[in-house]
PDB file of C-alpha atoms in Angstrom:
ATOM      1  CA  MET A 185     130.631-118.494  94.474  1.00  0.00           C
ATOM      2  CA  SER A 186     133.627-120.784  93.855  1.00  0.00           C
ATOM      3  CA  GLN A 187     135.068-121.066  90.351  1.00  0.00           C
ATOM      4  CA  LYS A 188     133.561-123.920  88.325  1.00  0.00           C
ATOM      5  CA  ARG A 189     136.269-126.168  86.900  1.00  0.00           C
ATOM      6  CA  LEU A 190     136.285-128.781  84.183  1.00  0.00           C
ATOM      7  CA  ARG A 191     139.264-131.094  83.786  1.00  0.00           C
ATOM      8  CA  ILE A 192     139.413-133.181  80.626  1.00  0.00           C
ATOM      9  CA  PHE A 193     141.870-136.042  80.209  1.00  0.00           C
ATOM     10  CA  ALA A 194     142.067-136.666  76.477  1.00  0.00           C
ATOM     11  CA  GLY A 195     144.010-138.633  73.909  1.00  0.00           C
ATOM     12  CA  PRO A 196     143.897-141.744  71.723  1.00  0.00           C
ATOM     13  CA  ASN A 197     143.070-145.185  73.142  1.00  0.00           C
ATOM     14  CA  GLY A 198     146.086-146.658  74.889  1.00  0.00           C
ATOM     15  CA  SER A 199     147.820-143.341  75.559  1.00  0.00           C
ATOM     16  CA  GLY A 200     147.901-143.688  79.345  1.00  0.00           C
ATOM     17  CA  LYS A 201     145.024-141.424  80.410  1.00  0.00           C
ATOM     18  CA  SER A 202     143.584-143.797  83.010  1.00  0.00           C
ATOM     19  CA  THR A 203     147.006-144.521  84.496  1.00  0.00           C
ATOM     20  CA  PHE A 204     147.668-140.797  84.887  1.00  0.00           C
ATOM     21  CA  ILE A 205     144.284-140.193  86.522  1.00  0.00           C
ATOM     22  CA  ARG A 206     144.874-142.970  89.056  1.00  0.00           C
ATOM     23  CA  ASN A 207     148.008-141.106  90.151  1.00  0.00           C
ATOM     24  CA  PHE A 208     146.603-137.588  89.821  1.00  0.00           C
ATOM     25  CA  PRO A 209     148.058-135.376  92.616  1.00  0.00           C
ATOM     26  CA  VAL A 210     144.824-134.359  94.350  1.00  0.00           C
ATOM     27  CA  SER A 211     145.137-131.399  96.736  1.00  0.00           C
ATOM     28  CA  PRO A 212     142.861-128.600  98.023  1.00  0.00           C
ATOM     29  CA  GLN A 213     144.029-126.490  95.068  1.00  0.00           C
ATOM     30  CA  LEU A 214     143.931-129.323  92.528  1.00  0.00           C
ATOM     31  CA  ARG A 215     140.724-131.351  92.613  1.00  0.00           C
ATOM     32  CA  LEU A 216     139.063-133.627  90.102  1.00  0.00           C
ATOM     33  CA  GLY A 217     135.559-132.838  91.314  1.00  0.00           C
ATOM     34  CA  VAL A 218     132.970-135.359  90.140  1.00  0.00           C
ATOM     35  CA  TYR A 219     134.655-137.905  87.865  1.00  0.00           C
ATOM     36  CA  VAL A 220     132.797-139.296  84.834  1.00  0.00           C
ATOM     37  CA  ASN A 221     134.185-142.290  82.945  1.00  0.00           C
ATOM     38  CA  ALA A 222     132.152-144.310  80.431  1.00  0.00           C
ATOM     39  CA  ASP A 223     134.176-147.493  81.061  1.00  0.00           C
ATOM     40  CA  ASP A 224     133.423-147.293  84.795  1.00  0.00           C
ATOM     41  CA  ILE A 225     129.736-146.694  84.055  1.00  0.00           C
ATOM     42  CA  GLU A 226     129.604-149.717  81.752  1.00  0.00           C
ATOM     43  CA  LYS A 227     131.356-151.904  84.328  1.00  0.00           C
ATOM     44  CA  GLU A 228     128.960-150.905  87.124  1.00  0.00           C
ATOM     45  CA  LEU A 229     125.859-151.481  85.006  1.00  0.00           C
ATOM     46  CA  VAL A 230     127.127-154.856  83.793  1.00  0.00           C
ATOM     47  CA  GLU A 231     127.983-156.005  87.311  1.00  0.00           C
ATOM     48  CA  THR A 232     125.088-154.521  89.303  1.00  0.00           C
ATOM     49  CA  ARG A 233     122.456-153.590  86.674  1.00  0.00           C
ATOM     50  CA  GLN A 234     122.191-150.144  88.254  1.00  0.00           C
ATOM     51  CA  LEU A 235     124.075-146.839  88.494  1.00  0.00           C
ATOM     52  CA  ASN A 236     123.885-144.665  91.590  1.00  0.00           C
ATOM     53  CA  LEU A 237     123.556-141.018  90.528  1.00  0.00           C
ATOM     54  CA  ALA A 238     124.540-139.843  94.009  1.00  0.00           C
ATOM     55  CA  THR A 239     128.083-140.769  92.942  1.00  0.00           C
ATOM     56  CA  PHE A 240     127.901-137.772  90.614  1.00  0.00           C
ATOM     57  CA  ASN A 241     126.161-135.434  93.098  1.00  0.00           C
ATOM     58  CA  LEU A 242     123.050-135.506  90.924  1.00  0.00           C
ATOM     59  CA  LYS A 243     119.381-136.178  91.627  1.00  0.00           C
ATOM     60  CA  LEU A 244     117.502-136.914  88.406  1.00  0.00           C
ATOM     61  CA  SER A 245     114.254-138.381  87.091  1.00  0.00           C
ATOM     62  CA  THR A 246     113.197-141.052  84.618  1.00  0.00           C
ATOM     63  CA  ASP A 247     111.789-138.357  82.334  1.00  0.00           C
ATOM     64  CA  LYS A 248     115.216-136.741  82.005  1.00  0.00           C
ATOM     65  CA  ILE A 249     117.159-139.845  81.033  1.00  0.00           C
ATOM     66  CA  GLN A 250     114.432-141.002  78.663  1.00  0.00           C
ATOM     67  CA  ALA A 251     114.361-137.560  77.025  1.00  0.00           C
ATOM     68  CA  HIS A 252     118.135-137.765  76.527  1.00  0.00           C
ATOM     69  CA  PHE A 253     117.939-141.110  74.745  1.00  0.00           C
ATOM     70  CA  LYS A 254     114.943-140.031  72.671  1.00  0.00           C
ATOM     71  CA  SER A 255     116.961-137.149  71.255  1.00  0.00           C
ATOM     72  CA  SER A 256     120.370-138.853  71.179  1.00  0.00           C
ATOM     73  CA  GLY A 257     122.080-139.107  67.824  1.00  0.00           C
ATOM     74  CA  PHE A 258     124.512-141.714  69.116  1.00  0.00           C
ATOM     75  CA  SER A 259     123.621-145.064  70.719  1.00  0.00           C
ATOM     76  CA  PRO A 260     120.069-145.432  69.291  1.00  0.00           C
ATOM     77  CA  ILE A 261     121.551-144.960  65.810  1.00  0.00           C
ATOM     78  CA  LYS A 262     124.632-147.132  66.395  1.00  0.00           C
ATOM     79  CA  LEU A 263     122.381-149.920  67.702  1.00  0.00           C
ATOM     80  CA  ASN A 264     119.535-149.260  65.251  1.00  0.00           C
ATOM     81  CA  ASN A 265     117.107-149.065  68.177  1.00  0.00           C
ATOM     82  CA  SER A 266     114.828-146.021  68.175  1.00  0.00           C
ATOM     83  CA  SER A 267     112.962-147.300  71.257  1.00  0.00           C
ATOM     84  CA  LEU A 268     116.117-147.646  73.369  1.00  0.00           C
ATOM     85  CA  TRP A 269     114.837-144.872  75.652  1.00  0.00           C
ATOM     86  CA  GLU A 270     112.122-147.219  76.943  1.00  0.00           C
ATOM     87  CA  SER A 271     114.787-149.411  78.579  1.00  0.00           C
ATOM     88  CA  PHE A 272     115.705-146.774  81.181  1.00  0.00           C
ATOM     89  CA  ARG A 273     114.168-145.752  84.448  1.00  0.00           C
ATOM     90  CA  ILE A 274     115.407-143.949  87.541  1.00  0.00           C
ATOM     91  CA  GLU A 275     114.236-145.089  90.962  1.00  0.00           C
ATOM     92  CA  GLU A 276     115.657-143.937  94.307  1.00  0.00           C
ATOM     93  CA  ASN A 277     118.130-141.889  92.260  1.00  0.00           C
ATOM     94  CA  LYS A 278     119.548-144.989  90.573  1.00  0.00           C
ATOM     95  CA  VAL A 279     119.576-145.669  86.842  1.00  0.00           C
ATOM     96  CA  PHE A 280     118.183-149.066  85.852  1.00  0.00           C
ATOM     97  CA  TYR A 281     118.611-150.519  82.375  1.00  0.00           C
ATOM     98  CA  ALA A 282     116.141-153.181  81.221  1.00  0.00           C
ATOM     99  CA  GLY A 283     117.736-153.941  77.853  1.00  0.00           C
ATOM    100  CA  ASP A 284     119.246-157.258  76.825  1.00  0.00           C
ATOM    101  CA  SER A 285     122.862-156.226  77.337  1.00  0.00           C
ATOM    102  CA  MET A 286     124.931-153.207  78.288  1.00  0.00           C
ATOM    103  CA  ASN A 287     127.620-152.062  75.841  1.00  0.00           C
ATOM    104  CA  SER A 288     130.121-149.253  75.276  1.00  0.00           C
ATOM    105  CA  TYR A 289     127.756-147.243  73.049  1.00  0.00           C
ATOM    106  CA  ILE A 290     125.063-147.049  75.718  1.00  0.00           C
ATOM    107  CA  ALA A 291     127.602-146.361  78.479  1.00  0.00           C
ATOM    108  CA  ALA A 292     129.081-143.500  76.436  1.00  0.00           C
ATOM    109  CA  ASP A 293     125.609-142.017  75.999  1.00  0.00           C
ATOM    110  CA  ILE A 294     124.908-142.273  79.726  1.00  0.00           C
ATOM    111  CA  ALA A 295     128.227-140.539  80.406  1.00  0.00           C
ATOM    112  CA  GLU A 296     127.215-137.750  78.023  1.00  0.00           C
ATOM    113  CA  PHE A 297     123.850-137.454  79.794  1.00  0.00           C
ATOM    114  CA  ILE A 298     125.621-137.103  83.149  1.00  0.00           C
ATOM    115  CA  ARG A 299     128.085-134.527  81.812  1.00  0.00           C
ATOM    116  CA  GLN A 300     125.266-132.411  80.413  1.00  0.00           C
ATOM    117  CA  GLU A 301     123.428-132.531  83.747  1.00  0.00           C
ATOM    118  CA  LEU A 302     126.597-131.562  85.625  1.00  0.00           C
ATOM    119  CA  LEU A 303     126.936-128.543  83.336  1.00  0.00           C
ATOM    120  CA  THR A 304     123.320-127.615  84.020  1.00  0.00           C
ATOM    121  CA  GLU A 305     123.902-127.854  87.779  1.00  0.00           C
ATOM    122  CA  GLY A 306     127.157-125.884  87.572  1.00  0.00           C
ATOM    123  CA  LEU A 307     129.216-128.554  89.341  1.00  0.00           C
ATOM    124  CA  SER A 308     132.963-128.976  88.914  1.00  0.00           C
ATOM    125  CA  PHE A 309     133.837-132.266  87.253  1.00  0.00           C
ATOM    126  CA  SER A 310     136.371-134.208  85.230  1.00  0.00           C
ATOM    127  CA  PHE A 311     136.091-136.742  82.459  1.00  0.00           C
ATOM    128  CA  GLU A 312     138.189-138.925  80.211  1.00  0.00           C
ATOM    129  CA  THR A 313     137.770-139.025  76.441  1.00  0.00           C
ATOM    130  CA  VAL A 314     139.527-140.113  73.269  1.00  0.00           C
ATOM    131  CA  MET A 315     138.351-136.755  71.831  1.00  0.00           C
ATOM    132  CA  SER A 316     138.122-138.178  68.325  1.00  0.00           C
ATOM    133  CA  ASP A 317     134.765-136.532  67.711  1.00  0.00           C
ATOM    134  CA  LEU A 318     134.122-132.803  67.301  1.00  0.00           C
ATOM    135  CA  SER A 319     131.227-133.105  69.753  1.00  0.00           C
ATOM    136  CA  LYS A 320     133.773-133.045  72.588  1.00  0.00           C
ATOM    137  CA  VAL A 321     135.156-129.729  71.324  1.00  0.00           C
ATOM    138  CA  ASP A 322     131.587-128.435  71.143  1.00  0.00           C
ATOM    139  CA  PHE A 323     131.107-129.560  74.739  1.00  0.00           C
ATOM    140  CA  LEU A 324     134.186-127.602  75.861  1.00  0.00           C
ATOM    141  CA  ASN A 325     132.873-124.551  74.046  1.00  0.00           C
ATOM    142  CA  LEU A 326     129.540-124.866  75.853  1.00  0.00           C
ATOM    143  CA  ALA A 327     131.294-125.275  79.211  1.00  0.00           C
ATOM    144  CA  LYS A 328     133.364-122.159  78.591  1.00  0.00           C
ATOM    145  CA  LYS A 329     130.224-120.172  77.764  1.00  0.00           C
ATOM    146  CA  LYS A 330     128.730-121.363  81.060  1.00  0.00           C
ATOM    147  CA  GLY A 331     131.668-119.938  82.990  1.00  0.00           C
ATOM    148  CA  TYR A 332     133.793-123.024  83.507  1.00  0.00           C
ATOM    149  CA  ARG A 333     137.556-122.801  83.756  1.00  0.00           C
ATOM    150  CA  ILE A 334     138.837-125.606  81.544  1.00  0.00           C
ATOM    151  CA  TYR A 335     142.012-127.606  82.142  1.00  0.00           C
ATOM    152  CA  LEU A 336     143.097-129.948  79.351  1.00  0.00           C
ATOM    153  CA  TYR A 337     145.506-132.846  79.887  1.00  0.00           C
ATOM    154  CA  TYR A 338     146.291-134.439  76.537  1.00  0.00           C
ATOM    155  CA  PHE A 339     148.226-137.693  76.049  1.00  0.00           C
ATOM    156  CA  SER A 340     149.571-139.296  72.892  1.00  0.00           C
ATOM    157  CA  THR A 341     152.332-141.561  71.670  1.00  0.00           C
ATOM    158  CA  GLU A 342     154.442-140.922  68.576  1.00  0.00           C
ATOM    159  CA  ASP A 343     152.892-143.806  66.603  1.00  0.00           C
ATOM    160  CA  PRO A 344     149.426-145.461  66.644  1.00  0.00           C
ATOM    161  CA  LEU A 345     151.110-148.886  66.492  1.00  0.00           C
ATOM    162  CA  ILE A 346     152.188-148.292  70.101  1.00  0.00           C
ATOM    163  CA  ASN A 347     148.593-147.604  71.077  1.00  0.00           C
ATOM    164  CA  ARG A 348     147.397-150.761  69.330  1.00  0.00           C
ATOM    165  CA  SER A 349     149.982-152.830  71.192  1.00  0.00           C
ATOM    166  CA  ARG A 350     149.022-151.339  74.564  1.00  0.00           C
ATOM    167  CA  VAL A 351     145.325-151.969  74.037  1.00  0.00           C
ATOM    168  CA  ASN A 352     146.085-155.590  73.103  1.00  0.00           C
ATOM    169  CA  VAL A 353     148.012-155.990  76.360  1.00  0.00           C
ATOM    170  CA  ARG A 354     145.107-154.403  78.250  1.00  0.00           C
ATOM    171  CA  VAL A 355     142.672-156.907  76.721  1.00  0.00           C
ATOM    172  CA  LEU A 356     144.850-159.792  77.922  1.00  0.00           C
ATOM    173  CA  GLN A 357     144.488-158.284  81.398  1.00  0.00           C
ATOM    174  CA  LYS A 358     140.676-158.327  80.946  1.00  0.00           C
ATOM    175  CA  GLY A 359     140.542-154.653  80.034  1.00  0.00           C
ATOM    176  CA  HIS A 360     138.402-152.841  77.479  1.00  0.00           C
ATOM    177  CA  ALA A 361     138.868-154.026  73.872  1.00  0.00           C
ATOM    178  CA  VAL A 362     139.009-151.689  70.852  1.00  0.00           C
ATOM    179  CA  SER A 363     139.619-152.860  67.283  1.00  0.00           C
ATOM    180  CA  GLU A 364     142.952-151.939  65.682  1.00  0.00           C
ATOM    181  CA  GLU A 365     141.189-150.115  62.853  1.00  0.00           C
ATOM    182  CA  ILE A 366     139.225-147.944  65.282  1.00  0.00           C
ATOM    183  CA  ILE A 367     142.317-147.222  67.391  1.00  0.00           C
ATOM    184  CA  GLU A 368     144.207-145.943  64.349  1.00  0.00           C
ATOM    185  CA  ARG A 369     141.291-143.896  63.023  1.00  0.00           C
ATOM    186  CA  ARG A 370     140.663-142.302  66.411  1.00  0.00           C
ATOM    187  CA  TYR A 371     144.387-141.586  66.859  1.00  0.00           C
ATOM    188  CA  PHE A 372     144.503-139.138  63.960  1.00  0.00           C
ATOM    189  CA  ARG A 373     141.055-137.670  64.558  1.00  0.00           C
ATOM    190  CA  SER A 374     141.947-136.965  68.174  1.00  0.00           C
ATOM    191  CA  LEU A 375     145.164-135.184  67.205  1.00  0.00           C
ATOM    192  CA  ASN A 376     143.235-133.132  64.657  1.00  0.00           C
ATOM    193  CA  ASN A 377     140.961-131.850  67.452  1.00  0.00           C
ATOM    194  CA  LEU A 378     143.813-130.944  69.808  1.00  0.00           C
ATOM    195  CA  LYS A 379     144.380-127.375  68.590  1.00  0.00           C
ATOM    196  CA  ALA A 380     140.720-126.388  68.997  1.00  0.00           C
ATOM    197  CA  ALA A 381     140.597-127.927  72.478  1.00  0.00           C
ATOM    198  CA  VAL A 382     143.758-126.075  73.540  1.00  0.00           C
ATOM    199  CA  GLN A 383     142.303-122.774  72.344  1.00  0.00           C
ATOM    200  CA  LEU A 384     139.236-123.296  74.551  1.00  0.00           C
ATOM    201  CA  SER A 385     141.275-124.184  77.642  1.00  0.00           C
ATOM    202  CA  HIS A 386     142.409-121.938  80.488  1.00  0.00           C
ATOM    203  CA  GLN A 387     145.449-124.187  80.810  1.00  0.00           C
ATOM    204  CA  ALA A 388     146.537-127.077  78.593  1.00  0.00           C
ATOM    205  CA  TYR A 389     149.179-129.727  79.225  1.00  0.00           C
ATOM    206  CA  VAL A 390     150.393-132.013  76.430  1.00  0.00           C
ATOM    207  CA  PHE A 391     152.180-135.240  77.341  1.00  0.00           C
ATOM    208  CA  ASP A 392     154.254-137.619  75.227  1.00  0.00           C
ATOM    209  CA  SER A 393     153.494-141.092  76.575  1.00  0.00           C
ATOM    210  CA  THR A 394     155.593-143.040  74.070  1.00  0.00           C
ATOM    211  CA  GLY A 395     157.870-144.202  76.881  1.00  0.00           C
ATOM    212  CA  ILE A 396     157.879-142.639  80.329  1.00  0.00           C
ATOM    213  CA  THR A 397     155.123-140.043  80.265  1.00  0.00           C
ATOM    214  CA  GLU A 398     156.607-136.569  80.072  1.00  0.00           C
ATOM    215  CA  LEU A 399     155.179-133.085  79.725  1.00  0.00           C
ATOM    216  CA  ILE A 400     156.243-131.620  76.364  1.00  0.00           C
ATOM    217  CA  ALA A 401     154.064-128.505  76.088  1.00  0.00           C
ATOM    218  CA  LYS A 402     152.147-126.241  78.425  1.00  0.00           C
TER     219      LYS A 402
END
């Protein structure tokens, strides 16, 4: 059986994670596996009103996604909607959402659902995260217990003001918006979780993306 691998691209909003992933040097020895990104999930559901699970090498049922949202402590609470689970169904291995509008909270919860299912199936995969919540460290711990080899790629600038400026530029280019207050709060929370994430990783790479992105620790 081949070694299960998990690659996590982490760091505060506006630190250059997505740019790095777009240029990731894929090779037979260095593969991303299935790639899970909440922003991509949100975009697809907004544009097409459906999400093809075959993209993630998964075949799942309505019962599973509804069970996830019934027990979720995230989007139903953020949106004050305990019946959110009723808005989901899976047909022909595609997720359909019948709610009024898709948003980043729901997309993040769907991404978490997919990651958990990938762990259950033992598939290699990668995902991007701000890593400002301890739940992501808990997820890495669970993956390690399940036999995954974890590779962490962490990106940060030297000052959250840089991140705020970059996100503002991204919004002007019709990218994903994040409030300045949230960017700054997540910046410090993410850095606080870095040590624990490194300790759980088989290999960790830390990049300073203040200017030209450069590897500063390995």
